[in-house]
CSV table of C-alpha atoms in Angstrom, one decimal:
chain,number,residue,atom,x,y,z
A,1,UNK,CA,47.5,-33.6,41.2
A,2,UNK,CA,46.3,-33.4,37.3
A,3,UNK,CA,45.1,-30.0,35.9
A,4,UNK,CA,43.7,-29.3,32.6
A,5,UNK,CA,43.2,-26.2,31.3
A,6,UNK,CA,41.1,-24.7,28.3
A,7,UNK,CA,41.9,-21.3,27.9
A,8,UNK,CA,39.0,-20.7,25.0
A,9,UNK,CA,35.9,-20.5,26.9
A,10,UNK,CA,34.1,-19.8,23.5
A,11,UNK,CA,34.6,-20.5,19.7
A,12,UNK,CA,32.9,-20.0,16.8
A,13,UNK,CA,33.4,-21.2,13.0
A,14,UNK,CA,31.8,-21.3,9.7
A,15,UNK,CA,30.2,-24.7,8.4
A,16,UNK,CA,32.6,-26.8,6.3
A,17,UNK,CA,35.7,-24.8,7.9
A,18,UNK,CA,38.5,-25.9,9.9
A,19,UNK,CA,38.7,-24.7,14.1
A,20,UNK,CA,41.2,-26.0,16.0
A,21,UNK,CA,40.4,-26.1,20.2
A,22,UNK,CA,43.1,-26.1,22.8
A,23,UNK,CA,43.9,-28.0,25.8
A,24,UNK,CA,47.0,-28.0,27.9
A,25,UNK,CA,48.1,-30.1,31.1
A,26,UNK,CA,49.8,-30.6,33.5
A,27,UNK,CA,51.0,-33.6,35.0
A,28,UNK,CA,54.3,-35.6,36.5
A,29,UNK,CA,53.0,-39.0,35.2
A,30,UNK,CA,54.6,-40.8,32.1
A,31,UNK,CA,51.5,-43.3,31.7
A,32,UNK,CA,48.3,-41.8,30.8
A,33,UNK,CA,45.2,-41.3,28.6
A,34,UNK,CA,43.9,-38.2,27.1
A,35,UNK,CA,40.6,-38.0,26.1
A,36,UNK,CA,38.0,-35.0,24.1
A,37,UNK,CA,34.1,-35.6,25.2
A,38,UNK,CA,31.6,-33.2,23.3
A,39,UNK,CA,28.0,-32.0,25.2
A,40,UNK,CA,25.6,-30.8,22.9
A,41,UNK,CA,22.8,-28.8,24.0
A,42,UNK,CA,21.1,-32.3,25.1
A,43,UNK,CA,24.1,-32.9,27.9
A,44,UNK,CA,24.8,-36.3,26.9
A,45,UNK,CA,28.3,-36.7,27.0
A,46,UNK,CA,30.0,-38.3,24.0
A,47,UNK,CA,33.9,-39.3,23.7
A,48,UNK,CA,35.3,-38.1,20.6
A,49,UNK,CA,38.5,-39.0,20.7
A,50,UNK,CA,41.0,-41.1,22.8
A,51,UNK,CA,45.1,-41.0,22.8
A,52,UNK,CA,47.4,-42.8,24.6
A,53,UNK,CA,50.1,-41.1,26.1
A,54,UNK,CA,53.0,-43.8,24.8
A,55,UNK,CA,51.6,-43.2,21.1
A,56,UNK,CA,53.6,-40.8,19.3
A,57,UNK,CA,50.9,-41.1,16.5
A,58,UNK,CA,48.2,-38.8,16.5
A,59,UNK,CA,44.8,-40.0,16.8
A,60,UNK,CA,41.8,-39.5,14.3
A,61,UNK,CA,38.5,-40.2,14.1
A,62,UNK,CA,37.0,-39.0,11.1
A,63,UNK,CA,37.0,-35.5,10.8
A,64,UNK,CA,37.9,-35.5,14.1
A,65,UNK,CA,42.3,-35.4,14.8
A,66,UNK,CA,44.5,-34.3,17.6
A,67,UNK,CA,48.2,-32.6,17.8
A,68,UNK,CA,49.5,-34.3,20.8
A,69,UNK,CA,52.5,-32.9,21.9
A,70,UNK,CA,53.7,-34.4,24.9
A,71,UNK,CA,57.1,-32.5,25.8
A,72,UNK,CA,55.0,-29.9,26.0
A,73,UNK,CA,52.2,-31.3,27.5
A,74,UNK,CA,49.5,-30.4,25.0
A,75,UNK,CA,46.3,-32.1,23.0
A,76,UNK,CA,44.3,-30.0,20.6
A,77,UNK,CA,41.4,-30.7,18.9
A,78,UNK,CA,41.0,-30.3,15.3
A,79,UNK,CA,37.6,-30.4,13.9
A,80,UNK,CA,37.6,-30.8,10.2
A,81,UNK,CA,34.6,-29.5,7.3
A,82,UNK,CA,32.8,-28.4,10.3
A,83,UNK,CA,29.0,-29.5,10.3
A,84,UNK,CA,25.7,-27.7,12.4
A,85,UNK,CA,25.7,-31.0,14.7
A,86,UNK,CA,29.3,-30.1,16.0
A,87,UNK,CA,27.5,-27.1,17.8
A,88,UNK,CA,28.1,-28.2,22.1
A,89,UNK,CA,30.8,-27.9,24.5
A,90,UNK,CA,33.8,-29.8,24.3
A,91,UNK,CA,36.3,-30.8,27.1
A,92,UNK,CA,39.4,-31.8,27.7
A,93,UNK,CA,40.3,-35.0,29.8
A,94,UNK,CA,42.8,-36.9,31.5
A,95,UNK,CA,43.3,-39.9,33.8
A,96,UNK,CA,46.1,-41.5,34.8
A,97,UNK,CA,47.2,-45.2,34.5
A,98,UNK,CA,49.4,-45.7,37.0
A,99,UNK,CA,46.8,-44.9,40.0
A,100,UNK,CA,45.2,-48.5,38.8
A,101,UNK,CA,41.5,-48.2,40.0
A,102,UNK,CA,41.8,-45.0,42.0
A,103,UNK,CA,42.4,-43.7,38.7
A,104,UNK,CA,39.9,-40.5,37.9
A,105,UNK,CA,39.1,-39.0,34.7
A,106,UNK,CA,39.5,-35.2,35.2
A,107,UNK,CA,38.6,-32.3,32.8
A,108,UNK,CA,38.7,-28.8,31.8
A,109,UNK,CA,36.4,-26.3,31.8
A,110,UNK,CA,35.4,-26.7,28.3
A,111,UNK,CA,35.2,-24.8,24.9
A,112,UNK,CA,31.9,-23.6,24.2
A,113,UNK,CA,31.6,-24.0,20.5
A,114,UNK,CA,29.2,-22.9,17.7
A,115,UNK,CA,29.2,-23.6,14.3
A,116,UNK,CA,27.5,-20.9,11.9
A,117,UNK,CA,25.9,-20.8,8.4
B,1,UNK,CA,20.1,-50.6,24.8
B,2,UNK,CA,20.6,-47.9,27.1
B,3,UNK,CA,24.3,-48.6,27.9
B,4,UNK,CA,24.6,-46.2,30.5
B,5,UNK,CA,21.0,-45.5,32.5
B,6,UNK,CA,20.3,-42.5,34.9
B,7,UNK,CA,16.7,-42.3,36.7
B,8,UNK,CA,15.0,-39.4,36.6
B,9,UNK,CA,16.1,-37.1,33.7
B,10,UNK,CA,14.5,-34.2,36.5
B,11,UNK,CA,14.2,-33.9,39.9
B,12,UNK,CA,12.5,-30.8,41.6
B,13,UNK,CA,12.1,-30.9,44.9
B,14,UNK,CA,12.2,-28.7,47.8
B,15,UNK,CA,14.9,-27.7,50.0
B,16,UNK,CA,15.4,-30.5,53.0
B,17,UNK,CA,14.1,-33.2,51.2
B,18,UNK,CA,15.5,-37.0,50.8
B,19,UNK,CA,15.9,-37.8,47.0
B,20,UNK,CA,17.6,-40.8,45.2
B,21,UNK,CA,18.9,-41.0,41.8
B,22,UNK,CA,19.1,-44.8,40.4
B,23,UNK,CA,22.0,-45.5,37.9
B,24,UNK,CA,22.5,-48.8,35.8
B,25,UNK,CA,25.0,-50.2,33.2
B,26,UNK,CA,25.1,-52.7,31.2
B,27,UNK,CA,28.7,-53.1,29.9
B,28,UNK,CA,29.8,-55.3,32.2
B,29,UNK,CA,32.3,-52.9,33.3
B,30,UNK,CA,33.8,-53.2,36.6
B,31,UNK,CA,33.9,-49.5,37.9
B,32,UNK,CA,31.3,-46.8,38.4
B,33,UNK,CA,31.3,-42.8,39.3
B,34,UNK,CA,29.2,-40.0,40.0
B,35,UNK,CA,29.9,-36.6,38.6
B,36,UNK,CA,28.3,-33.4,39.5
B,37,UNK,CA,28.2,-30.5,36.8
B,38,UNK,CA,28.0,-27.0,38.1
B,39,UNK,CA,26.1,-24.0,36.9
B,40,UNK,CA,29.5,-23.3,35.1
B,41,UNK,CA,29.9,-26.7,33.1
B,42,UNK,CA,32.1,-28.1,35.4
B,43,UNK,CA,32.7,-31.5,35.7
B,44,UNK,CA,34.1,-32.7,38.8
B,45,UNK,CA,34.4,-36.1,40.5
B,46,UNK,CA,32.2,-37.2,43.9
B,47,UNK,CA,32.8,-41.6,44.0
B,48,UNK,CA,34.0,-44.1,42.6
B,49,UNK,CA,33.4,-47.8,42.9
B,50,UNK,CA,35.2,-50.6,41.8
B,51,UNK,CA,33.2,-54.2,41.8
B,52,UNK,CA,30.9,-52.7,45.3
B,53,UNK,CA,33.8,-51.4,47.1
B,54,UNK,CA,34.3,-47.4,47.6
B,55,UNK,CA,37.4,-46.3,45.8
B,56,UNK,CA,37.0,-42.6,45.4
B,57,UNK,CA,35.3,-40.4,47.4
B,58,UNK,CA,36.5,-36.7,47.1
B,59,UNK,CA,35.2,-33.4,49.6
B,60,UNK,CA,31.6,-34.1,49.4
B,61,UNK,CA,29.1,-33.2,52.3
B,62,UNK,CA,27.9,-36.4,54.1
B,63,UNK,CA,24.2,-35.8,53.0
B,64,UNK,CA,25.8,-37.2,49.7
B,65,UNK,CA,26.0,-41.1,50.5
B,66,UNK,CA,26.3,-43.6,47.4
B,67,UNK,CA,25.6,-46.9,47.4
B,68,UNK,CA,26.4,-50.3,45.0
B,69,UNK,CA,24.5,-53.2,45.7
B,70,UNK,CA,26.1,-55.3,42.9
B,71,UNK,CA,28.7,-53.5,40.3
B,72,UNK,CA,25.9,-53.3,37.9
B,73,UNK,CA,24.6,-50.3,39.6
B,74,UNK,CA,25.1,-47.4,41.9
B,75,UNK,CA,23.1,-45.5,43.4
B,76,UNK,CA,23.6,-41.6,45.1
B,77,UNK,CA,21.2,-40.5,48.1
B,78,UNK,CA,21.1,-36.8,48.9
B,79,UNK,CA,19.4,-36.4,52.1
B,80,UNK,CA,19.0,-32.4,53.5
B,81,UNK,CA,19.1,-31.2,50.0
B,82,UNK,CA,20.3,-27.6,49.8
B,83,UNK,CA,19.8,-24.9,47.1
B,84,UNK,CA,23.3,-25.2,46.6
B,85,UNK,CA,23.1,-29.1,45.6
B,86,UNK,CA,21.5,-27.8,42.1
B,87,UNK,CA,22.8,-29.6,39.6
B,88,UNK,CA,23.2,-31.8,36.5
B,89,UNK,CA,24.5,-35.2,38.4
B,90,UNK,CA,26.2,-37.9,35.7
B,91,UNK,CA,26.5,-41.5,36.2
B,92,UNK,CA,29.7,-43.2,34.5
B,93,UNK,CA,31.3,-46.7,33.9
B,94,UNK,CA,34.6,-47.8,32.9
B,95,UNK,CA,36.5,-50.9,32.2
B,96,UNK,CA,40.6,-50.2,33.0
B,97,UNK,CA,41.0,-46.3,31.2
B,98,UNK,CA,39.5,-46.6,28.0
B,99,UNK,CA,37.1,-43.8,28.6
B,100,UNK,CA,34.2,-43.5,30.5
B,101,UNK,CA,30.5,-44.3,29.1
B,102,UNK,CA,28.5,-41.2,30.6
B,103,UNK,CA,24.6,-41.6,31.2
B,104,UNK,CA,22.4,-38.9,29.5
B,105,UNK,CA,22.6,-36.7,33.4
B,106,UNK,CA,20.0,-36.1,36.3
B,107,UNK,CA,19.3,-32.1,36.2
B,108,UNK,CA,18.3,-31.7,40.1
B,109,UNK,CA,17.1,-28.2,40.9
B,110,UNK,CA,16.3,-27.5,44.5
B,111,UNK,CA,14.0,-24.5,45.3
């Protein structure tokens, strides 16, 4: 079985700074997708940003990147020029390819972060 | 367009009660979930369905039955609810694993 794990329940950072939010996981699958969703305070659930596990590129979205290291089985989140609207939880999540449709998207237990004046 | 719809937003009722939450999607994606959030944030898989037919379906109590009439929609039914079932609920849809489309959650509070 998956696991992900976010070891910082809560962050905080200044608007326009740099925070960086960490995710580990753990898995014996080569194929996969990893994936960051943000909740703001309104629970939607938003995808941020996607990587492929046979990429050796690092996503980006914006001011959105990730440092995917997969040897060591971990996907941070950088969040770059940090705005107000970047205030929510974010989570970590993985799903596998090669369990076809059976495949499950699972997550961590989230980073609660808040961006300050 | 609502890509991802949830009816209702809120759902009080009282313990022992029979509710229904209504989901809809109109990606054409082939597979659809149900999450439950805890009090905690946690997200954690209950179903899946793939075109009508039941894929996953993890440790949830049998007063917990969903149901996909066509793989536009799925449906949960809760019957003997319990404090314990108070939750946010999520729909989702996928197509292969290019990440789930969440709806906007069904907070259901039992008293």
């Amino acid at each position: 079985a998956q696991t992900v794990t976010q070891s910082q329940p809560e962050m905080s950072v200044q608007e326009a700074e740099t925070v960086t939010l960490s995710c580990t996981y753990d898995t014996s699958e080569s194929n996969y997708y990893l994936f960051w969703y943000k909740q703001p305070p309104s629970r939607q659930m938003i995808l941020v940003i996607r990587q492929e596990a046979y990429k050796q590129q690092n996503a980006t979205e914006n001011r959105f990147s990730v440092n995917f290291q997969k040897a060591a089985k971990s996907f941070s989140l950088k969040i770059s020029d940090s705005q107000l609207g970047d205030t929510a939880m974010y989570f970590c999540a993985f799903i596998s390819i090669n369990t076809g449709t059976a495949s499950k998207l699972t997550f961590g237990t989230g980073t609660r972060l808040q961006v300050t004046l | 367009d609502t890509a991802v719809s949830q009816t209702p937003k809120y759902l009080v009722t009282q313990m022992g009660n029979d509710k229904s939450i209504k989901c809809e999607q109109n990606l054409g994606h082939d597979t659809m979930y149900w999450y439950k959030q805890d009090s905690k944030k946690f997200l954690k898989i209950m179903f899946s369905y793939n075109n009508k037919e039941l894929i996953i379906n993890e440790t949830v109590p049998n007063r917990f039955s969903p149901k996909s009439p066509d793989k536009a929609h799925l449906n949960l039914h809760i019957n003997s609810l319990e404090l314990g079932d108070s939750a946010v609920y999520f729909c989702a849809s996928s197509r292969r694993n290019y990440g789930y489309t969440f709806g906007s959650g069904t907070r259901l509070t039992v008293v």
